[in-house]
Coordinates of C-alpha atoms and ligand atoms in Angstrom, one line a residue:
M1 CA 3.6 -12.7 -1.4
S2 CA 4.4 -11.6 -4.8
T3 CA 5.3 -7.7 -3.8
T4 CA 8.9 -8.2 -3.2
V5 CA 10.2 -4.5 -3.1
A6 CA 11.3 -3.3 0.6
Q7 CA 9.4 -0.4 1.8
A8 CA 11.1 2.8 0.9
S9 CA 12.2 4.6 3.8
F10 CA 9.4 7.0 5.2
D11 CA 11.8 8.9 7.4
N12 CA 15.4 9.2 7.7
S13 CA 15.7 5.4 8.8
P14 CA 17.4 2.9 6.3
P15 CA 14.8 0.8 3.9
Q16 CA 14.1 -2.3 5.4
A17 CA 14.9 -5.6 4.3
G18 CA 12.2 -8.3 3.2
W19 CA 8.9 -7.9 2.7
H20 CA 7.0 -4.8 3.1
F21 CA 3.5 -6.5 4.7
L22 CA 0.5 -4.3 3.1
Q23 CA -2.2 -5.4 5.8
I24 CA -4.6 -2.3 5.1
P25 CA -7.9 -3.2 3.6
G26 CA -7.2 -2.1 0.0
P27 CA -5.4 -1.2 -1.9
T28 CA -4.2 -5.0 -1.4
N29 CA -1.0 -7.0 -2.9
I30 CA -0.7 -7.0 -6.3
P31 CA 0.5 -10.6 -7.5
G32 CA 3.5 -11.1 -9.5
R33 CA 1.3 -12.3 -12.2
V34 CA -0.9 -9.2 -12.3
L35 CA 2.4 -7.0 -12.4
R36 CA 4.0 -8.8 -15.1
A37 CA 0.9 -8.9 -17.3
M38 CA 0.7 -5.1 -17.0
D39 CA 4.3 -4.8 -17.8
R40 CA 3.6 -4.4 -21.8
P41 CA 3.7 -1.7 -24.0
A42 CA 0.3 0.0 -25.2
I43 CA -1.7 -1.5 -27.8
D44 CA -4.1 0.3 -30.3
Q45 CA -7.3 0.7 -28.3
R46 CA -9.1 0.6 -31.7
G47 CA -7.3 -2.4 -33.2
P48 CA -8.4 -5.9 -33.4
E49 CA -6.2 -7.3 -30.4
F50 CA -7.8 -4.5 -27.9
A51 CA -11.3 -5.4 -29.2
R52 CA -10.9 -9.1 -28.3
L53 CA -9.5 -7.9 -25.0
G54 CA -12.4 -5.7 -24.0
L55 CA -15.2 -8.3 -25.1
E56 CA -13.2 -10.8 -22.8
L57 CA -12.9 -8.7 -19.8
F58 CA -16.7 -8.0 -19.8
E59 CA -17.6 -11.7 -20.0
G60 CA -15.0 -12.3 -17.0
L61 CA -16.6 -9.5 -14.8
K62 CA -20.0 -10.8 -15.4
H63 CA -18.8 -14.2 -13.8
V64 CA -17.4 -12.3 -10.7
F65 CA -20.4 -10.2 -10.1
K66 CA -22.5 -13.2 -11.2
T67 CA -24.8 -11.5 -13.8
S68 CA -25.8 -12.0 -17.1
E69 CA -26.7 -8.3 -17.4
E70 CA -24.2 -5.6 -18.6
V71 CA -21.3 -4.8 -16.9
F72 CA -19.3 -1.2 -17.5
I73 CA -15.5 -0.3 -16.7
F74 CA -14.6 3.0 -15.7
P75 CA -10.8 4.4 -15.9
A76 CA -11.7 5.6 -12.2
S77 CA -11.4 4.6 -8.6
G78 CA -14.6 3.1 -7.0
T79 CA -16.0 6.9 -6.5
G80 CA -16.3 7.2 -10.1
A81 CA -18.5 4.2 -10.0
W82 CA -20.4 5.5 -7.2
E83 CA -21.1 8.5 -9.3
A84 CA -21.8 6.6 -12.5
A85 CA -24.5 4.6 -10.4
I86 CA -26.1 7.9 -9.2
V87 CA -26.0 9.8 -12.3
N88 CA -27.2 7.1 -14.7
T89 CA -30.4 6.5 -13.1
L90 CA -31.9 9.3 -11.1
S91 CA -33.0 12.8 -11.5
P92 CA -32.5 16.0 -9.1
G93 CA -34.9 15.9 -6.1
D94 CA -35.3 12.3 -6.1
K95 CA -35.6 11.0 -2.7
V96 CA -33.2 7.9 -1.6
L97 CA -33.3 5.6 1.3
M98 CA -29.5 5.6 2.7
F99 CA -27.9 4.3 5.9
D100 CA -25.3 6.1 7.9
S101 CA -23.7 2.9 9.0
G102 CA -19.6 3.6 8.2
H103 CA -17.3 5.8 6.7
F104 CA -18.1 4.9 3.1
S105 CA -21.8 4.7 3.5
A106 CA -21.2 8.3 5.1
L107 CA -19.3 9.6 1.9
W108 CA -22.0 7.9 -0.6
V109 CA -24.5 9.8 1.3
R110 CA -22.7 13.2 0.9
M111 CA -22.3 12.5 -2.6
A112 CA -25.8 11.9 -3.4
R113 CA -26.5 15.3 -1.5
Q114 CA -24.2 16.9 -3.7
F115 CA -26.1 15.8 -6.5
G116 CA -29.6 17.3 -5.0
L117 CA -30.8 14.0 -4.1
E118 CA -33.1 14.2 -0.7
V119 CA -31.8 11.5 1.4
E120 CA -33.7 9.9 3.9
L121 CA -30.8 8.8 6.1
V122 CA -31.0 6.0 8.9
A123 CA -28.4 6.4 11.4
N124 CA -26.6 3.5 13.4
D125 CA -23.8 3.4 15.7
W126 CA -21.2 2.1 12.9
R127 CA -21.1 -1.1 14.4
R128 CA -23.8 -3.0 12.4
G129 CA -25.2 -3.3 9.1
P130 CA -28.6 -1.7 7.7
D131 CA -31.4 -3.6 9.5
P132 CA -33.6 -5.4 6.9
A133 CA -36.4 -4.5 9.1
V134 CA -36.0 -1.0 8.9
V135 CA -35.6 -0.8 5.1
E136 CA -39.3 -2.8 5.3
A137 CA -40.8 -0.3 7.5
K138 CA -39.2 2.6 5.7
L139 CA -40.3 1.4 2.3
A140 CA -43.7 0.4 3.5
E141 CA -44.7 3.6 4.7
D142 CA -43.7 5.2 1.5
R143 CA -47.0 4.6 -0.1
A144 CA -46.3 7.3 -3.0
H145 CA -43.4 5.4 -3.9
R146 CA -41.4 8.9 -3.4
I147 CA -38.1 6.6 -2.5
K148 CA -36.6 6.1 -5.9
G149 CA -33.5 4.3 -4.7
V150 CA -32.0 2.3 -1.7
F151 CA -28.3 2.4 -1.2
V152 CA -26.4 -0.3 0.9
V153 CA -22.7 -0.7 1.2
H154 CA -22.2 -4.5 1.1
N155 CA -19.0 -4.7 3.2
E156 CA -18.2 -1.3 5.1
T157 CA -14.4 -1.1 5.0
S158 CA -14.2 1.0 7.7
N159 CA -15.6 -1.1 10.4
G160 CA -15.5 -4.8 9.1
V161 CA -19.5 -5.2 8.8
T162 CA -21.2 -7.3 6.0
A163 CA -24.6 -6.1 5.3
R164 CA -27.2 -9.3 4.8
I165 CA -28.2 -8.2 1.3
P166 CA -30.3 -11.0 0.4
E167 CA -32.3 -10.2 3.7
I168 CA -32.5 -6.5 2.8
R169 CA -33.5 -7.7 -0.9
Q170 CA -36.1 -10.0 0.8
A171 CA -37.3 -7.1 2.8
I172 CA -38.0 -4.8 -0.4
D173 CA -39.6 -7.7 -2.1
R174 CA -42.3 -7.9 0.8
T175 CA -43.4 -4.4 0.4
K176 CA -43.5 -4.5 -3.6
H177 CA -42.0 -1.1 -3.5
P178 CA -40.2 -0.4 -6.9
A179 CA -37.2 1.4 -5.5
L180 CA -34.2 0.3 -7.4
F181 CA -31.6 -1.4 -5.3
F182 CA -27.8 0.0 -5.4
V183 CA -24.8 -1.9 -3.5
D184 CA -21.4 -0.9 -3.1
T185 CA -19.4 -4.3 -3.3
I186 CA -15.9 -2.4 -3.4
S187 CA -14.3 -4.6 -0.6
S188 CA -16.6 -7.6 -1.1
L189 CA -16.4 -8.4 -4.8
A190 CA -14.0 -11.4 -5.4
S191 CA -13.4 -11.8 -1.5
M192 CA -17.2 -12.7 -0.5
D193 CA -19.7 -14.4 -2.3
Y194 CA -21.7 -11.7 -4.2
R195 CA -24.9 -12.5 -6.5
H196 CA -26.2 -9.4 -8.5
D197 CA -28.7 -11.3 -10.3
E198 CA -29.8 -13.7 -7.6
W199 CA -29.8 -11.0 -4.9
G200 CA -32.2 -8.5 -7.5
V201 CA -29.5 -5.7 -7.1
D202 CA -30.1 -3.0 -9.6
V203 CA -26.7 -1.3 -9.8
S204 CA -23.8 -2.8 -8.4
V205 CA -20.6 -0.8 -7.6
G206 CA -17.1 -2.6 -7.8
G207 CA -13.3 -1.6 -7.6
S208 CA -10.2 -2.8 -8.8
Q209 CA -7.9 -2.6 -5.7
K210 CA -9.5 -5.0 -3.2
G211 CA -10.4 -8.4 -3.9
L212 CA -9.6 -8.0 -7.6
M213 CA -5.7 -7.6 -6.6
L214 CA -5.4 -4.7 -9.2
P215 CA -3.8 -1.3 -8.7
P216 CA -6.4 1.3 -7.9
G217 CA -7.9 3.0 -11.1
L218 CA -10.7 0.6 -12.4
S219 CA -14.2 0.5 -11.2
F220 CA -17.1 -0.9 -12.4
N221 CA -21.0 -0.8 -12.6
A222 CA -23.2 -4.2 -13.1
V223 CA -26.5 -2.8 -14.0
S224 CA -30.1 -4.8 -14.3
A225 CA -32.6 -4.2 -17.0
R226 CA -34.4 -2.1 -14.7
A227 CA -31.7 0.0 -13.9
R228 CA -31.2 0.5 -17.7
K229 CA -34.7 1.7 -18.2
A230 CA -34.2 3.9 -15.3
S231 CA -31.5 5.6 -17.1
E232 CA -33.7 6.4 -20.3
T233 CA -35.2 8.9 -18.3
A234 CA -33.1 9.9 -15.4
K235 CA -32.2 13.7 -15.8
L236 CA -29.3 14.4 -13.6
P237 CA -26.4 15.3 -16.1
R238 CA -23.7 13.0 -17.2
C239 CA -21.1 12.5 -19.8
Y240 CA -18.1 10.8 -18.7
W241 CA -20.2 8.5 -16.8
D242 CA -22.7 7.8 -19.3
W243 CA -23.8 4.0 -19.6
Q244 CA -24.9 4.9 -23.0
W245 CA -22.1 6.3 -24.6
M246 CA -19.9 3.3 -23.1
R247 CA -22.7 1.0 -24.5
E248 CA -22.2 2.4 -28.1
S249 CA -18.6 1.6 -28.0
N250 CA -18.5 -1.5 -25.5
G251 CA -20.6 -3.8 -27.9
A252 CA -17.3 -3.8 -30.1
G253 CA -14.9 -4.5 -27.1
Q254 CA -14.0 -0.8 -27.2
F255 CA -14.5 2.3 -25.2
P256 CA -15.8 5.9 -25.8
Y257 CA -12.4 7.2 -24.5
T258 CA -8.9 6.2 -24.2
P259 CA -9.2 3.3 -21.7
G260 CA -6.4 2.3 -19.0
I261 CA -4.6 -0.3 -21.1
Q262 CA -2.3 -1.5 -18.5
H263 CA -5.0 -2.2 -16.0
L264 CA -7.0 -3.9 -18.3
F265 CA -4.0 -6.5 -19.1
G266 CA -3.9 -6.5 -15.1
L267 CA -7.8 -7.0 -15.1
K268 CA -7.2 -10.0 -17.6
E269 CA -4.5 -12.0 -15.5
A270 CA -6.5 -11.1 -12.1
L271 CA -9.8 -12.7 -13.9
A272 CA -7.5 -15.7 -14.9
M273 CA -6.2 -16.3 -11.4
L274 CA -10.0 -16.2 -9.7
R275 CA -11.1 -18.5 -12.4
D276 CA -7.9 -20.8 -11.6
E277 CA -8.6 -21.1 -8.1
G278 CA -12.3 -21.0 -8.2
L279 CA -14.6 -18.3 -6.8
D280 CA -15.7 -20.6 -4.2
N281 CA -12.3 -21.5 -3.0
V282 CA -11.4 -17.7 -3.0
F283 CA -14.4 -17.2 -0.7
A284 CA -13.6 -19.9 1.6
R285 CA -10.0 -18.7 1.7
H286 CA -11.2 -15.3 2.9
Q287 CA -13.5 -17.0 5.3
R288 CA -10.4 -18.8 7.0
L289 CA -8.4 -15.6 7.0
G290 CA -11.2 -13.7 8.8
E291 CA -12.0 -16.4 11.3
A292 CA -8.2 -16.8 12.1
T293 CA -7.9 -12.9 12.5
R294 CA -11.0 -12.9 14.8
T295 CA -9.7 -16.0 16.9
A296 CA -6.5 -13.8 17.5
V297 CA -8.6 -10.6 18.4
K298 CA -10.7 -12.7 20.7
A299 CA -7.4 -14.4 22.5
W300 CA -6.2 -10.9 22.9
G301 CA -9.3 -9.9 24.8
L302 CA -9.9 -7.1 22.5
E303 CA -13.4 -6.3 20.7
T304 CA -14.3 -6.2 17.1
V305 CA -15.9 -2.8 16.0
C306 CA -18.6 -5.4 14.2
A307 CA -20.8 -6.1 16.9
D308 CA -23.2 -8.9 15.4
P309 CA -21.6 -12.2 14.1
R310 CA -23.9 -12.9 11.4
E311 CA -22.2 -9.5 9.7
F312 CA -18.6 -10.2 10.5
S313 CA -16.6 -9.2 7.4
Q314 CA -14.3 -11.9 5.9
S315 CA -12.1 -9.3 4.1
V316 CA -11.1 -6.9 6.8
T317 CA -11.5 -6.8 10.6
A318 CA -11.6 -3.6 12.8
V319 CA -10.6 -3.5 16.3
F320 CA -10.9 -1.2 19.2
V321 CA -7.9 -0.6 21.5
P322 CA -8.9 -0.1 24.9
E323 CA -10.1 3.3 26.2
G324 CA -7.1 6.0 26.8
H325 CA -4.9 4.1 24.2
D326 CA -3.8 5.3 20.9
A327 CA -4.2 2.9 17.7
D328 CA -2.1 5.1 15.7
A329 CA 0.7 5.0 17.8
M330 CA 0.6 1.3 17.8
R331 CA 0.2 1.3 13.9
A332 CA 3.3 3.7 13.8
I333 CA 5.3 1.2 15.8
V334 CA 4.5 -1.7 13.8
L335 CA 5.2 0.3 10.6
K336 CA 8.5 1.5 11.8
R337 CA 9.8 -1.7 13.6
H338 CA 8.2 -4.6 11.4
N339 CA 7.5 -2.9 8.2
M340 CA 3.8 -3.8 8.2
A341 CA 1.2 -1.3 7.2
L342 CA -2.3 -1.8 9.2
G343 CA -5.4 0.2 8.3
S344 CA -6.2 3.3 10.4
G345 CA -9.5 3.9 12.0
L346 CA -11.5 6.3 10.1
A347 CA -13.6 9.6 11.1
R348 CA -15.3 8.6 14.4
F349 CA -13.0 5.6 15.0
A350 CA -9.9 7.9 14.3
K351 CA -7.2 6.6 16.8
R352 CA -9.9 4.2 18.6
V353 CA -9.5 1.5 16.0
F354 CA -7.0 -0.1 13.7
R355 CA -8.0 -2.4 10.8
I356 CA -6.3 -5.7 9.6
G357 CA -7.1 -6.6 5.8
H358 CA -7.0 -10.2 4.9
M359 CA -8.3 -9.8 1.2
G360 CA -7.2 -10.3 -2.2
D361 CA -3.5 -12.1 -2.5
C362 CA -3.3 -13.3 1.2
N363 CA -2.8 -16.7 2.5
D364 CA -2.6 -18.4 5.7
L365 CA 1.3 -17.8 6.5
M366 CA 0.6 -14.0 5.4
I367 CA -2.2 -13.6 7.6
A368 CA -0.4 -15.7 10.6
A369 CA 2.7 -13.2 10.2
A370 CA 0.6 -10.2 10.4
L371 CA -0.9 -11.3 13.5
A372 CA 2.1 -11.9 15.1
G373 CA 3.4 -8.4 13.8
V374 CA -0.1 -6.9 15.4
E375 CA 0.6 -8.7 18.8
M376 CA 4.4 -7.6 18.9
G377 CA 2.7 -4.0 18.4
L378 CA 0.3 -4.3 20.8
K379 CA 3.1 -5.2 23.3
E380 CA 5.5 -2.6 22.2
A381 CA 2.8 0.2 22.3
G382 CA 1.9 -1.2 26.0
I383 CA -1.7 -1.9 25.0
P384 CA -3.2 -4.0 27.3
H385 CA -4.0 -7.2 26.0
R386 CA -4.0 -11.1 26.8
P387 CA -0.7 -12.7 24.9
G388 CA -1.2 -15.7 22.5
G389 CA -3.6 -14.4 20.1
A390 CA -1.4 -15.1 17.3
H391 CA -0.6 -18.5 18.8
A392 CA -4.5 -19.2 19.0
A393 CA -5.0 -18.0 15.4
N394 CA -2.1 -20.5 14.1
D395 CA -3.7 -23.3 15.8
F396 CA -7.0 -22.4 14.3
L397 CA -5.5 -22.2 10.6
A398 CA -3.5 -25.5 11.5
R399 CA -7.1 -27.3 12.1
A400 CA -8.6 -25.5 9.0
A401 CA -6.1 -26.6 6.7
Ligands
PLP501 N1 -16.4 2.2 -1.1 C1 -16.0 1.3 -0.3 C2 -16.7 0.3 0.6 C3 -14.6 1.5 0.2 O1 -13.9 0.6 0.9 C4 -13.8 2.5 -0.9 C5 -12.6 2.7 -0.5 O2 -11.9 2.2 0.4 C6 -14.9 3.2 -1.6 C7 -16.2 3.1 -1.6 C8 -13.8 4.4 -2.5 O3 -13.4 4.0 -3.4 P1 -12.2 4.8 -4.1 O4 -11.5 5.2 -2.7 O5 -11.2 3.7 -4.9 O6 -12.5 5.8 -4.8

């Protein structure tokens, strides 16, 4: 692990020695290579060195999104790129199809409503992704083509459920409906396979602080030709997020406003790390870490929030604690005694769920240690479970290696 700084004391207890285990599903561990690359003075954002950097980053991001189309970089957290996706393509009163399939899906719905969009909302129990058959039925019944966009979060970070994007695309195609397809890849990009072009996505939204191993503060839109065309007539007000404004500078590797220069140095290094490991190896590593985690959860006799094995996330696992027990009390013990941060249950899952992040700069021994820490925390918090989950995960990892 490259984050070597012991966690600062969060109460009056002395600082703890050794690693702080950051096992939340983002922000993730920032590799030393990235931190060192960012530890540089600023350069002139209108000079030739920066222009070369900008052009290199746009190309590098295309490789990660698997697209030959344009990619925009915003100095913002992921929420900014959500907003950019909406304001560049849609007009007030436009109807959109969205899914209440987790905390982040619900926040994107809230944003769409705040922009005056008419949201047709499909509810679910937050334990599965959007159903491709429902997408098909909703679009098929919209003969007047009032629905302008279908919005899906690829990897719901709040519940560890990965939507089946290719199947949803096929469902849209069967209806021949012209709605644009918007996909949030914030906690899947650079952790799980994602194919903007091949999967026919019109706007992909990404963020820096998860699979890309960077600090929060950069976010992305990959944009299809259809989305670009839609942006020419879209009427929602926009300025800071305007793709056209970006495009006018991006061609020369520059930005219309002062970019987060050190973040971009870090992005260059993170892209190099992903290239060095190879994206397919990165995805295989995440798959292995995800399976190891699920092996432990099963052996503990606990239940994952994700109810459909086809939709297990490879970057985060959300786990129910048994009825009558408090996941936050267990997380507090793990933090205080073992210097490990686990993700909390969000919104309707508050206190009922804890989340184990296994994305970004994470390897077999890091997840093995994290799972050992979870097992100790379960015991210390008096949460009923069968012992041996961490051991079962070790066995799995040894066999997988
Ligand atoms: N979408 C997903 C899937 C997320 O996990 C998050 C944050 O964790 C967001 C959107 C919001 O991104 P940010 O907090 O960077 O604004």
